[in-house]
Amino acid sequence: MSIILMMVPLTGMAADKYKIGVSVPSADHGWTAGLLWWAKKATDELAAKDSQLEFFVVAASSGTKQVGDVEDLMIKGINALVILPHNPATLQKVIEEAYAEGIYTVVVDRELANPAQDVFIAGDNPGLGRVGAEWLAKEMGDKGNIVVLEGMQIPINKQRVDAFNEVISKHSGINILDSQPADWSTQKALSVMENFLQKHKKIDAVWCQDDDMLKGVMQAIKESGRTDIKTVLGGAGSKDIIKMVIDGDPVVRATVTYSPSMIASGIALAVAGVKDETLGNLYHKPTRLILGAELVTKENAKDYYYPDSAY
């Protein structure tokens, strides 16, 4: 099912109207709900400032549906496309077609195997794994047992896990007991963590790289009654988990940023690109932007807390 949001100024259509399509996966978990919230926020604010802009925001529940959505946006005559691919392999061909037609293309978060865009913007996936591992190793005093819950088996998950494992391998006193995919799903994380708890009698820490999965992990730990797990680290910086950090939760003491607000920055890049402008006072037009993975602890958590957001 698609969600289409159209912002059309009351003053009527100008001849030089810029049509910008925004295509994202549907809100099947918290992070993607955050994408839609930030996309709506950005398009509302930009349309209010500039009557030349018309936005179409579309959310798709599958890669196949997203291909159809992009084709529909192209029929509407969009000048720019901002897309977070459901699955890069599935979207490769249609994005190539849009780019070849001269549509200013911004790919967000999930990189294509064969680049076909004017700009690529994403969070720092290796950084998310590296920063998380460095913090966990310090919190564990360089010793103990970790279990790992991975995301969907797509390239960005491998980047995170490989970076995490590389850091942990330098700490000989830390042992990774298990590493299994849970697809960034709270429910799947609950099931995987239940299995880990049955299988492993002593677990000191959990890395689940994602704050949606962290909720399932915490539920499984609570229901098990286990008290050996002293630290659980997710990632992406959801408002619920950041609030736990602010409130001083004894187990969830940090997260690492990978904000869905990157879609809003992608939309801003598309507006600048399609109008042949630069952002701010930049002297160059960026073609690749990687947003830093920031460690969020109680000391700085309020700087990352957006209580009105969907994530």
CSV table of C-alpha atoms in Angstrom, one decimal:
chain,number,residue,atom,x,y,z
A,1,MET,CA,0.0,0.0,0.0
A,2,SER,CA,1.4,3.4,-1.0
A,3,ILE,CA,1.1,6.6,1.0
A,4,ILE,CA,1.2,9.7,-1.2
A,5,LEU,CA,1.5,13.2,0.3
A,6,MET,CA,1.2,16.2,-2.0
A,7,MET,CA,2.0,19.7,-1.1
A,8,VAL,CA,0.6,22.1,-3.7
A,9,PRO,CA,0.7,25.9,-3.0
A,10,LEU,CA,-2.7,27.7,-3.1
A,11,THR,CA,-1.3,30.3,-5.5
A,12,GLY,CA,-1.4,27.8,-8.4
A,13,MET,CA,1.1,25.9,-10.5
A,14,ALA,CA,4.0,27.9,-11.8
A,15,ALA,CA,5.6,27.2,-15.2
A,16,ASP,CA,8.9,26.4,-13.6
A,17,LYS,CA,7.6,24.1,-10.8
A,18,TYR,CA,10.1,21.6,-9.5
A,19,LYS,CA,8.6,18.2,-8.9
A,20,ILE,CA,10.5,16.1,-6.4
A,21,GLY,CA,9.6,12.5,-5.7
A,22,VAL,CA,10.6,10.8,-2.4
A,23,SER,CA,10.4,7.0,-2.2
A,24,VAL,CA,11.0,5.1,1.0
A,25,PRO,CA,10.1,1.7,2.5
A,26,SER,CA,6.9,1.7,4.4
A,27,ALA,CA,6.9,2.0,8.2
A,28,ASP,CA,7.3,-1.7,9.1
A,29,HIS,CA,9.5,-0.8,12.2
A,30,GLY,CA,10.5,2.3,14.1
A,31,TRP,CA,13.4,3.4,12.0
A,32,THR,CA,11.3,3.4,8.8
A,33,ALA,CA,8.5,5.2,10.6
A,34,GLY,CA,11.1,7.8,11.4
A,35,LEU,CA,11.9,8.1,7.7
A,36,LEU,CA,8.4,9.0,6.9
A,37,TRP,CA,8.2,11.5,9.8
A,38,TRP,CA,11.4,13.3,8.7
A,39,ALA,CA,10.4,13.2,5.0
A,40,LYS,CA,7.0,14.8,5.9
A,41,LYS,CA,8.8,17.4,8.1
A,42,ALA,CA,11.3,18.3,5.4
A,43,THR,CA,8.9,18.5,2.6
A,44,ASP,CA,6.4,20.6,4.6
A,45,GLU,CA,9.1,23.1,5.6
A,46,LEU,CA,10.7,23.3,2.2
A,47,ALA,CA,7.3,23.7,0.4
A,48,ALA,CA,6.3,26.5,2.9
A,49,LYS,CA,9.5,28.4,2.0
A,50,ASP,CA,9.4,27.9,-1.8
A,51,SER,CA,6.3,27.9,-3.9
A,52,GLN,CA,8.3,26.5,-6.8
A,53,LEU,CA,8.5,23.1,-5.1
A,54,GLU,CA,6.0,20.3,-5.3
A,55,PHE,CA,6.7,17.0,-3.4
A,56,PHE,CA,5.4,13.5,-3.8
A,57,VAL,CA,6.3,11.2,-0.8
A,58,VAL,CA,5.6,7.5,-1.4
A,59,ALA,CA,6.1,4.5,0.9
A,60,ALA,CA,6.2,0.9,-0.4
A,61,SER,CA,6.0,-2.3,1.5
A,62,SER,CA,8.3,-4.3,-0.8
A,63,GLY,CA,11.0,-3.8,-3.3
A,64,THR,CA,8.7,-4.8,-6.2
A,65,LYS,CA,6.1,-2.2,-5.0
A,66,GLN,CA,8.8,0.4,-4.8
A,67,VAL,CA,9.8,-0.2,-8.4
A,68,GLY,CA,6.2,0.5,-9.4
A,69,ASP,CA,6.2,3.7,-7.2
A,70,VAL,CA,9.3,5.0,-8.9
A,71,GLU,CA,7.8,4.3,-12.3
A,72,ASP,CA,4.7,6.2,-11.3
A,73,LEU,CA,6.7,9.2,-10.1
A,74,MET,CA,8.5,9.2,-13.4
A,75,ILE,CA,5.2,9.3,-15.2
A,76,LYS,CA,4.3,12.4,-13.1
A,77,GLY,CA,7.3,14.1,-14.6
A,78,ILE,CA,9.5,14.5,-11.5
A,79,ASN,CA,12.7,16.5,-11.9
A,80,ALA,CA,14.4,14.9,-8.9
A,81,LEU,CA,14.2,11.6,-7.1
A,82,VAL,CA,15.2,10.9,-3.5
A,83,ILE,CA,15.1,7.2,-2.8
A,84,LEU,CA,16.0,4.9,0.1
A,85,PRO,CA,15.9,1.5,-1.7
A,86,HIS,CA,14.0,-1.3,0.0
A,87,ASN,CA,16.6,-3.6,-1.5
A,88,PRO,CA,19.3,-2.1,-3.7
A,89,ALA,CA,19.4,-5.1,-6.1
A,90,THR,CA,15.7,-4.9,-6.8
A,91,LEU,CA,15.8,-1.1,-7.3
A,92,GLN,CA,19.0,-1.0,-9.4
A,93,LYS,CA,17.4,-1.0,-12.8
A,94,VAL,CA,14.6,1.5,-12.2
A,95,ILE,CA,17.0,3.9,-10.5
A,96,GLU,CA,19.3,3.6,-13.4
A,97,GLU,CA,16.4,4.4,-15.8
A,98,ALA,CA,15.5,7.6,-13.8
A,99,TYR,CA,19.1,8.7,-13.6
A,100,ALA,CA,19.6,8.1,-17.4
A,101,GLU,CA,16.5,10.2,-18.1
A,102,GLY,CA,18.2,13.2,-16.5
A,103,ILE,CA,16.2,13.1,-13.2
A,104,TYR,CA,18.4,14.4,-10.4
A,105,THR,CA,18.9,11.4,-8.2
A,106,VAL,CA,19.8,11.2,-4.6
A,107,VAL,CA,20.2,7.6,-3.2
A,108,VAL,CA,19.9,7.4,0.6
A,109,ASP,CA,21.3,4.8,3.1
A,110,ARG,CA,21.5,1.7,0.9
A,111,GLU,CA,24.1,1.9,-1.9
A,112,LEU,CA,23.6,0.5,-5.3
A,113,ALA,CA,26.0,-2.2,-6.6
A,114,ASN,CA,26.4,0.0,-9.8
A,115,PRO,CA,26.1,3.6,-8.7
A,116,ALA,CA,23.4,5.6,-10.6
A,117,GLN,CA,23.0,8.8,-8.8
A,118,ASP,CA,24.1,12.4,-8.5
A,119,VAL,CA,24.5,12.2,-4.7
A,120,PHE,CA,24.7,9.3,-2.2
A,121,ILE,CA,24.1,10.1,1.4
A,122,ALA,CA,24.1,7.6,4.3
A,123,GLY,CA,25.0,7.1,7.9
A,124,ASP,CA,28.4,5.6,8.7
A,125,ASN,CA,27.7,1.9,8.8
A,126,PRO,CA,31.3,0.8,9.6
A,127,GLY,CA,31.4,3.6,12.1
A,128,LEU,CA,28.3,2.3,13.8
A,129,GLY,CA,30.0,-1.1,14.3
A,130,ARG,CA,33.3,0.4,15.3
A,131,VAL,CA,32.0,3.0,17.8
A,132,GLY,CA,29.7,0.4,19.4
A,133,ALA,CA,32.5,-2.1,19.7
A,134,GLU,CA,35.0,0.4,21.2
A,135,TRP,CA,32.4,1.5,23.8
A,136,LEU,CA,31.4,-2.1,24.7
A,137,ALA,CA,35.0,-3.2,25.1
A,138,LYS,CA,35.6,-0.4,27.5
A,139,GLU,CA,32.4,-1.0,29.5
A,140,MET,CA,33.3,-4.7,29.8
A,141,GLY,CA,36.8,-4.0,31.0
A,142,ASP,CA,38.2,-5.9,28.0
A,143,LYS,CA,36.7,-9.3,29.1
A,144,GLY,CA,33.5,-11.3,29.0
A,145,ASN,CA,31.0,-12.9,26.6
A,146,ILE,CA,29.0,-11.1,23.9
A,147,VAL,CA,26.1,-12.2,21.7
A,148,VAL,CA,25.3,-10.3,18.5
A,149,LEU,CA,22.0,-9.8,16.8
A,150,GLU,CA,22.5,-8.8,13.1
A,151,GLY,CA,20.1,-6.9,10.8
A,152,MET,CA,18.8,-7.9,7.4
A,153,GLN,CA,21.4,-9.7,5.3
A,154,ILE,CA,22.2,-6.8,3.0
A,155,PRO,CA,25.5,-4.9,2.5
A,156,ILE,CA,25.1,-2.3,5.2
A,157,ASN,CA,24.6,-5.0,7.8
A,158,LYS,CA,27.9,-6.7,6.7
A,159,GLN,CA,29.7,-3.4,7.0
A,160,ARG,CA,28.5,-2.9,10.6
A,161,VAL,CA,29.2,-6.5,11.7
A,162,ASP,CA,32.6,-6.6,10.0
A,163,ALA,CA,33.7,-3.4,11.7
A,164,PHE,CA,32.4,-4.6,15.0
A,165,ASN,CA,34.2,-7.9,14.8
A,166,GLU,CA,37.5,-6.3,13.7
A,167,VAL,CA,37.5,-4.1,16.9
A,168,ILE,CA,36.5,-6.9,19.2
A,169,SER,CA,39.2,-9.2,17.7
A,170,LYS,CA,41.8,-6.9,19.2
A,171,HIS,CA,40.4,-7.6,22.7
A,172,SER,CA,41.5,-11.2,23.5
A,173,GLY,CA,39.5,-11.3,26.7
A,174,ILE,CA,36.2,-10.8,24.9
A,175,ASN,CA,34.5,-13.8,23.3
A,176,ILE,CA,31.6,-13.5,20.8
A,177,LEU,CA,29.5,-16.5,21.7
A,178,ASP,CA,26.9,-16.2,18.8
A,179,SER,CA,25.9,-13.9,15.9
A,180,GLN,CA,22.5,-14.3,14.3
A,181,PRO,CA,20.3,-12.2,12.0
A,182,ALA,CA,17.1,-10.7,13.5
A,183,ASP,CA,16.3,-8.4,10.5
A,184,TRP,CA,16.1,-5.2,12.6
A,185,SER,CA,12.7,-6.5,13.9
A,186,THR,CA,11.7,-6.3,17.6
A,187,GLN,CA,9.7,-9.5,17.4
A,188,LYS,CA,12.5,-11.5,15.6
A,189,ALA,CA,15.0,-10.1,18.1
A,190,LEU,CA,12.9,-11.3,21.0
A,191,SER,CA,12.9,-14.8,19.5
A,192,VAL,CA,16.6,-14.8,18.7
A,193,MET,CA,17.5,-13.5,22.2
A,194,GLU,CA,15.3,-16.2,23.8
A,195,ASN,CA,17.3,-18.8,21.9
A,196,PHE,CA,20.6,-17.2,23.0
A,197,LEU,CA,19.5,-17.2,26.6
A,198,GLN,CA,18.6,-20.9,26.5
A,199,LYS,CA,21.9,-21.8,24.7
A,200,HIS,CA,24.4,-19.7,26.6
A,201,LYS,CA,24.6,-19.8,30.4
A,202,LYS,CA,26.8,-16.7,30.9
A,203,ILE,CA,26.3,-13.6,28.8
A,204,ASP,CA,27.9,-10.3,29.8
A,205,ALA,CA,26.8,-8.0,27.0
A,206,VAL,CA,24.6,-7.9,23.9
A,207,TRP,CA,25.2,-5.9,20.7
A,208,CYS,CA,22.1,-5.6,18.5
A,209,GLN,CA,23.2,-2.6,16.4
A,210,ASP,CA,19.6,-1.3,16.3
A,211,ASP,CA,17.2,0.2,18.8
A,212,ASP,CA,14.2,-1.6,17.5
A,213,MET,CA,15.9,-5.0,18.1
A,214,LEU,CA,17.1,-3.7,21.5
A,215,LYS,CA,13.4,-3.6,22.7
A,216,GLY,CA,13.0,-7.3,21.9
A,217,VAL,CA,16.3,-8.2,23.5
A,218,MET,CA,15.3,-6.4,26.7
A,219,GLN,CA,11.9,-8.1,26.8
A,220,ALA,CA,13.6,-11.5,26.5
A,221,ILE,CA,16.0,-10.7,29.3
A,222,LYS,CA,13.2,-9.5,31.5
A,223,GLU,CA,11.1,-12.5,30.9
A,224,SER,CA,14.0,-14.9,31.5
A,225,GLY,CA,14.8,-13.4,34.9
A,226,ARG,CA,18.5,-13.5,34.0
A,227,THR,CA,20.8,-11.0,35.9
A,228,ASP,CA,24.2,-11.8,34.3
A,229,ILE,CA,23.7,-9.4,31.3
A,230,LYS,CA,25.1,-6.0,32.4
A,231,THR,CA,25.1,-4.1,29.1
A,232,VAL,CA,22.9,-4.0,26.0
A,233,LEU,CA,23.8,-1.7,23.1
A,234,GLY,CA,21.6,-1.0,20.1
A,235,GLY,CA,22.0,1.8,17.6
A,236,ALA,CA,20.3,4.5,15.4
A,237,GLY,CA,19.3,6.7,18.3
A,238,SER,CA,15.5,6.2,18.7
A,239,LYS,CA,13.8,8.6,21.1
A,240,ASP,CA,12.7,5.7,23.4
A,241,ILE,CA,16.2,4.4,23.9
A,242,ILE,CA,17.7,7.8,24.2
A,243,LYS,CA,15.1,8.5,26.9
A,244,MET,CA,16.3,5.3,28.7
A,245,VAL,CA,19.8,6.6,28.6
A,246,ILE,CA,18.7,10.0,29.9
A,247,ASP,CA,16.8,8.4,32.7
A,248,GLY,CA,19.9,6.4,33.8
A,249,ASP,CA,18.8,2.8,32.8
A,250,PRO,CA,21.4,0.5,34.4
A,251,VAL,CA,21.7,-1.8,31.4
A,252,VAL,CA,21.0,0.5,28.4
A,253,ARG,CA,23.6,3.3,29.0
A,254,ALA,CA,24.3,4.3,25.4
A,255,THR,CA,23.4,4.2,21.8
A,256,VAL,CA,25.1,5.1,18.5
A,257,THR,CA,23.5,7.5,16.0
A,258,TYR,CA,22.2,6.4,12.6
A,259,SER,CA,19.3,8.8,12.3
A,260,PRO,CA,16.4,8.5,9.8
A,261,SER,CA,16.8,12.3,9.5
A,262,MET,CA,19.2,11.5,6.7
A,263,ILE,CA,16.2,11.4,4.4
A,264,ALA,CA,15.5,15.1,5.2
A,265,SER,CA,19.1,15.9,4.3
A,266,GLY,CA,18.7,13.9,1.1
A,267,ILE,CA,15.6,16.0,0.2
A,268,ALA,CA,17.5,19.2,0.8
A,269,LEU,CA,20.3,18.0,-1.5
A,270,ALA,CA,17.8,17.2,-4.2
A,271,VAL,CA,16.3,20.7,-4.0
A,272,ALA,CA,19.7,22.3,-4.3
A,273,GLY,CA,20.7,20.0,-7.1
A,274,VAL,CA,17.7,20.3,-9.2
A,275,LYS,CA,17.9,24.1,-8.9
A,276,ASP,CA,21.6,24.0,-9.7
A,277,GLU,CA,22.5,25.6,-6.3
A,278,THR,CA,24.9,24.7,-3.5
A,279,LEU,CA,24.0,24.1,0.1
A,280,GLY,CA,24.9,26.9,2.5
A,281,ASN,CA,28.2,28.4,1.8
A,282,LEU,CA,29.8,25.3,0.1
A,283,TYR,CA,31.9,26.0,-2.9
A,284,HIS,CA,31.4,22.5,-4.2
A,285,LYS,CA,28.4,20.2,-4.9
A,286,PRO,CA,28.9,17.1,-2.9
A,287,THR,CA,28.4,13.7,-4.6
A,288,ARG,CA,28.9,11.5,-1.5
A,289,LEU,CA,28.1,12.3,2.1
A,290,ILE,CA,28.7,10.0,5.1
A,291,LEU,CA,27.1,11.2,8.4
A,292,GLY,CA,29.1,10.4,11.4
A,293,ALA,CA,28.3,7.7,13.9
A,294,GLU,CA,28.1,9.5,17.3
A,295,LEU,CA,28.2,7.8,20.6
A,296,VAL,CA,25.2,9.0,22.7
A,297,THR,CA,25.6,8.7,26.5
A,298,LYS,CA,23.9,10.3,29.5
A,299,GLU,CA,26.3,13.3,29.2
A,300,ASN,CA,25.1,14.3,25.7
A,301,ALA,CA,21.8,12.4,25.2
A,302,LYS,CA,19.6,15.5,25.4
A,303,ASP,CA,21.3,16.9,22.3
A,304,TYR,CA,19.9,13.9,20.3
A,305,TYR,CA,16.5,13.7,21.8
A,306,TYR,CA,13.5,14.6,19.6
A,307,PRO,CA,10.4,13.7,21.7
A,308,ASP,CA,7.9,14.6,18.9
A,309,SER,CA,9.5,12.4,16.3
A,310,ALA,CA,8.1,9.0,15.2
A,311,TYR,CA,11.4,7.3,16.2
